[in-house]
mmCIF file of C-alpha atoms in Angstrom:
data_model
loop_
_atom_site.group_PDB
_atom_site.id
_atom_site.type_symbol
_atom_site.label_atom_id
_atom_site.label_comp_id
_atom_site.label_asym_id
_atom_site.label_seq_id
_atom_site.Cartn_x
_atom_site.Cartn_y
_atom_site.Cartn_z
ATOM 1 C CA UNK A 631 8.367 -15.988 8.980
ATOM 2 C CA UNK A 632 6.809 -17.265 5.648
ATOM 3 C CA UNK A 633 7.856 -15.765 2.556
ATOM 4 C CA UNK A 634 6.153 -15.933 -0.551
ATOM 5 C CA UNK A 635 7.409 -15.290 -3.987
ATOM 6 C CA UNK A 636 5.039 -12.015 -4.514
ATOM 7 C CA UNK A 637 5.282 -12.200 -8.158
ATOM 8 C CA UNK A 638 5.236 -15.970 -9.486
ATOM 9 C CA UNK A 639 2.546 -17.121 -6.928
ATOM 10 C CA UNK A 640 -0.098 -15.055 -6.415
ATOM 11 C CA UNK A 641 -2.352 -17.316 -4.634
ATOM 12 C CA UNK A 642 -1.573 -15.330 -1.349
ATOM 13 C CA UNK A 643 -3.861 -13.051 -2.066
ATOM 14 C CA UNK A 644 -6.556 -15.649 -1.229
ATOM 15 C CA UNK A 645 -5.965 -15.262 2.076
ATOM 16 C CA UNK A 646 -6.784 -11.364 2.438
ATOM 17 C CA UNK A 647 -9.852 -10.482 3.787
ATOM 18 C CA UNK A 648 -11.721 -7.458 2.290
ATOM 19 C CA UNK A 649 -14.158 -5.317 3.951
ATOM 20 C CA UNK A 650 -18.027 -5.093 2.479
ATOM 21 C CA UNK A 651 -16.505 -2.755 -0.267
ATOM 22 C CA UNK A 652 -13.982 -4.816 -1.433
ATOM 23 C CA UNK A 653 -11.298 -2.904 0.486
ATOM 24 C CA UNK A 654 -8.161 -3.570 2.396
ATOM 25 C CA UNK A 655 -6.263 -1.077 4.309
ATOM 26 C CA UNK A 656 -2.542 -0.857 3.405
ATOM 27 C CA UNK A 657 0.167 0.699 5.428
ATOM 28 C CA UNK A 658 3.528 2.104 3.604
ATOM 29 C CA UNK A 659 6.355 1.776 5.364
ATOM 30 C CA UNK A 660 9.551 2.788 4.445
ATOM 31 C CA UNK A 661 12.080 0.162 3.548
ATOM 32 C CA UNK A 662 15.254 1.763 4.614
ATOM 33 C CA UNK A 663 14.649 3.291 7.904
ATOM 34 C CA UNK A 664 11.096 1.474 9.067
ATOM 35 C CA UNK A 665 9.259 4.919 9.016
ATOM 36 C CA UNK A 666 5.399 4.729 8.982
ATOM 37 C CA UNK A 667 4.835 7.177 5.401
ATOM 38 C CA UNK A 668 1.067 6.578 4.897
ATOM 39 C CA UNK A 669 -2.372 4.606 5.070
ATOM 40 C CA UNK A 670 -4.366 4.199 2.400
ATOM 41 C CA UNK A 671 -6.832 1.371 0.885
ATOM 42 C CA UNK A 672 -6.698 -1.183 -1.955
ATOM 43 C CA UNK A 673 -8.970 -3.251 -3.387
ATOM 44 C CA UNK A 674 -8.250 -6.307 -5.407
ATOM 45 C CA UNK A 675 -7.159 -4.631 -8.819
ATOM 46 C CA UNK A 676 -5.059 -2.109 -7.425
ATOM 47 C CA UNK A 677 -2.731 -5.471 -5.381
ATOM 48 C CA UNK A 678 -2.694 -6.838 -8.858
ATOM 49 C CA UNK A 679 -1.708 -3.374 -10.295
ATOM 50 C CA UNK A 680 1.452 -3.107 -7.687
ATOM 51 C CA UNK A 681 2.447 -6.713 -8.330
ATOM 52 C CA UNK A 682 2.567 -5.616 -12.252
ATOM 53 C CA UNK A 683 4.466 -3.065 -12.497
ATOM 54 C CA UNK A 684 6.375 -2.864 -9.250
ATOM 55 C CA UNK A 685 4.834 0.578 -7.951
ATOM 56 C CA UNK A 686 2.504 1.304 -5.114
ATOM 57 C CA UNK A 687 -1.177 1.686 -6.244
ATOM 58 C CA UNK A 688 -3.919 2.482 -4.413
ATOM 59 C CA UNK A 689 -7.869 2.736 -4.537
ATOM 60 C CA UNK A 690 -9.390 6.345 -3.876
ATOM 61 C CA UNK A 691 -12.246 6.047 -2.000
ATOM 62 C CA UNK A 692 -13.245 9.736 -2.428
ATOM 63 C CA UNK A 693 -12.560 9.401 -6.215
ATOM 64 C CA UNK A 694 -13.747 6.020 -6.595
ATOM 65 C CA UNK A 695 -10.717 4.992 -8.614
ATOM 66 C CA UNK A 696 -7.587 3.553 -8.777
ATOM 67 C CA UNK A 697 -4.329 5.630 -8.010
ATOM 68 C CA UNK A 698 -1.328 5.621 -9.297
ATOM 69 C CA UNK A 699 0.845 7.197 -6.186
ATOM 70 C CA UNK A 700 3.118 9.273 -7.959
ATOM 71 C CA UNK A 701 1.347 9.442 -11.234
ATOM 72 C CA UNK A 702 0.925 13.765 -10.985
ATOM 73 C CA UNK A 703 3.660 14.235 -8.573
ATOM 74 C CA UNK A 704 6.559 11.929 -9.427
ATOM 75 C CA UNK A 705 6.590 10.854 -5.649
ATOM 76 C CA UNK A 706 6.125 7.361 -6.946
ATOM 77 C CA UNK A 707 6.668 4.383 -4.472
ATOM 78 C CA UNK A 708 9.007 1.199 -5.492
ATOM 79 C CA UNK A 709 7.643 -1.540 -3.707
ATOM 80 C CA UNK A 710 10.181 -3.813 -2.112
ATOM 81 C CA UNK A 711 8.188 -6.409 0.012
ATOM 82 C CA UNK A 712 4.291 -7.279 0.315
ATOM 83 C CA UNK A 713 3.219 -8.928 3.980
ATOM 84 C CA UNK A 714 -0.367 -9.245 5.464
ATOM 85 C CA UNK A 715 -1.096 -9.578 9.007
ATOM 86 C CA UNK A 716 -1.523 -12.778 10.955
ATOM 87 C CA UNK A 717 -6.178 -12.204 10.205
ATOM 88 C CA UNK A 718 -5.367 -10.987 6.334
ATOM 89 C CA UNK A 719 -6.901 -7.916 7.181
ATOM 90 C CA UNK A 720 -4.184 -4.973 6.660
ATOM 91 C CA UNK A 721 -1.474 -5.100 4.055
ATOM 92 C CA UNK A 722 2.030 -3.526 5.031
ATOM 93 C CA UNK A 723 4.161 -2.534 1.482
ATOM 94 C CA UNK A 724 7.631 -1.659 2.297
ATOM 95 C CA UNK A 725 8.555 1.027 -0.100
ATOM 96 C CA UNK A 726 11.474 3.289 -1.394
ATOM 97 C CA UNK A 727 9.700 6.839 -1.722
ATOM 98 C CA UNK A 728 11.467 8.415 -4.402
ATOM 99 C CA UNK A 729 11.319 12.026 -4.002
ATOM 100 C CA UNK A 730 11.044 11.672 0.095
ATOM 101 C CA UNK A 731 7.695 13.052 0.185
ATOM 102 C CA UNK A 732 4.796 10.277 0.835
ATOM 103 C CA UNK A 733 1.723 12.857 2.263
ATOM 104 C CA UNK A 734 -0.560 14.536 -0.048
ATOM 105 C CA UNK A 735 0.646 17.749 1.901
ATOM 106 C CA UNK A 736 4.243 17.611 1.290
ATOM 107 C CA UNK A 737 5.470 16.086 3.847
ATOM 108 C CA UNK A 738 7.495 12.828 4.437
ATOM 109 C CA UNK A 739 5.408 11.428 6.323
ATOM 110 C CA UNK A 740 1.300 11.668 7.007
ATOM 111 C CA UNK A 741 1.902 10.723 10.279
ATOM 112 C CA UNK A 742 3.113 14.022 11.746
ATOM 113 C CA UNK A 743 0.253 15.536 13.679
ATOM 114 C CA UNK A 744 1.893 13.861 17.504
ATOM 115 C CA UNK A 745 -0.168 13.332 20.300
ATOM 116 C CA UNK A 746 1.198 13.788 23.924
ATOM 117 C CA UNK A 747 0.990 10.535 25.845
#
């Protein structure tokens, strides 16, 4: 495993590959227990914005702006660890979640909709 200081070299972040838009897709997991919370996308300012200040943010593609998760809500997300995948193609943030509640909907989770196998 190679670990990178997150905040004193950013030069990591040459490696990621966006798609066309300029996107990334991001998976939160959380840091205590390794639960999948959520997916969402980032684009370049939004990795710089979460390296700033410490807290998950995230671009709205629906919106078409950057996110503060936890701005309205207070369900903000303390980011613990940053790693990318072996093509730089998806992000994985391991979080706290303060409030437990990580889906738009309310739950802990967005991943609760289960799917017989």
């Amino acid at each position: 495993m190679t670990t990178k200081s997150i905040n004193q070299d950013r030069l990591w972040l040459e490696q990621l590959k966006f798609d066309a838009r300029g996107l990334i897709p991001a998976i939160a997991q959380d840091d205590g227990d390794g639960a999948v919370l959520m997916m969402a996308w980032m684009n370049r300012e939004s990795i710089e914005r979460t390296l700033d200040t410490g807290e998950a943010h995230y671009w709205s593609r629906s919106r078409q702006e950057l996110w503060h998760k936890g701005a309205t809500s207070g369900h903000i997300q303390k980011v613990k660890s940053i790693a990318y995948d072996c093509d730089g193609d998806t992000i994985l943030l391991k979080i706290d979640q303060v409030g437990d509640v990580a889906c738009h909907t309310g739950a802990r989770s967005c991943f609760f909709n289960q799917v017989r196998a």
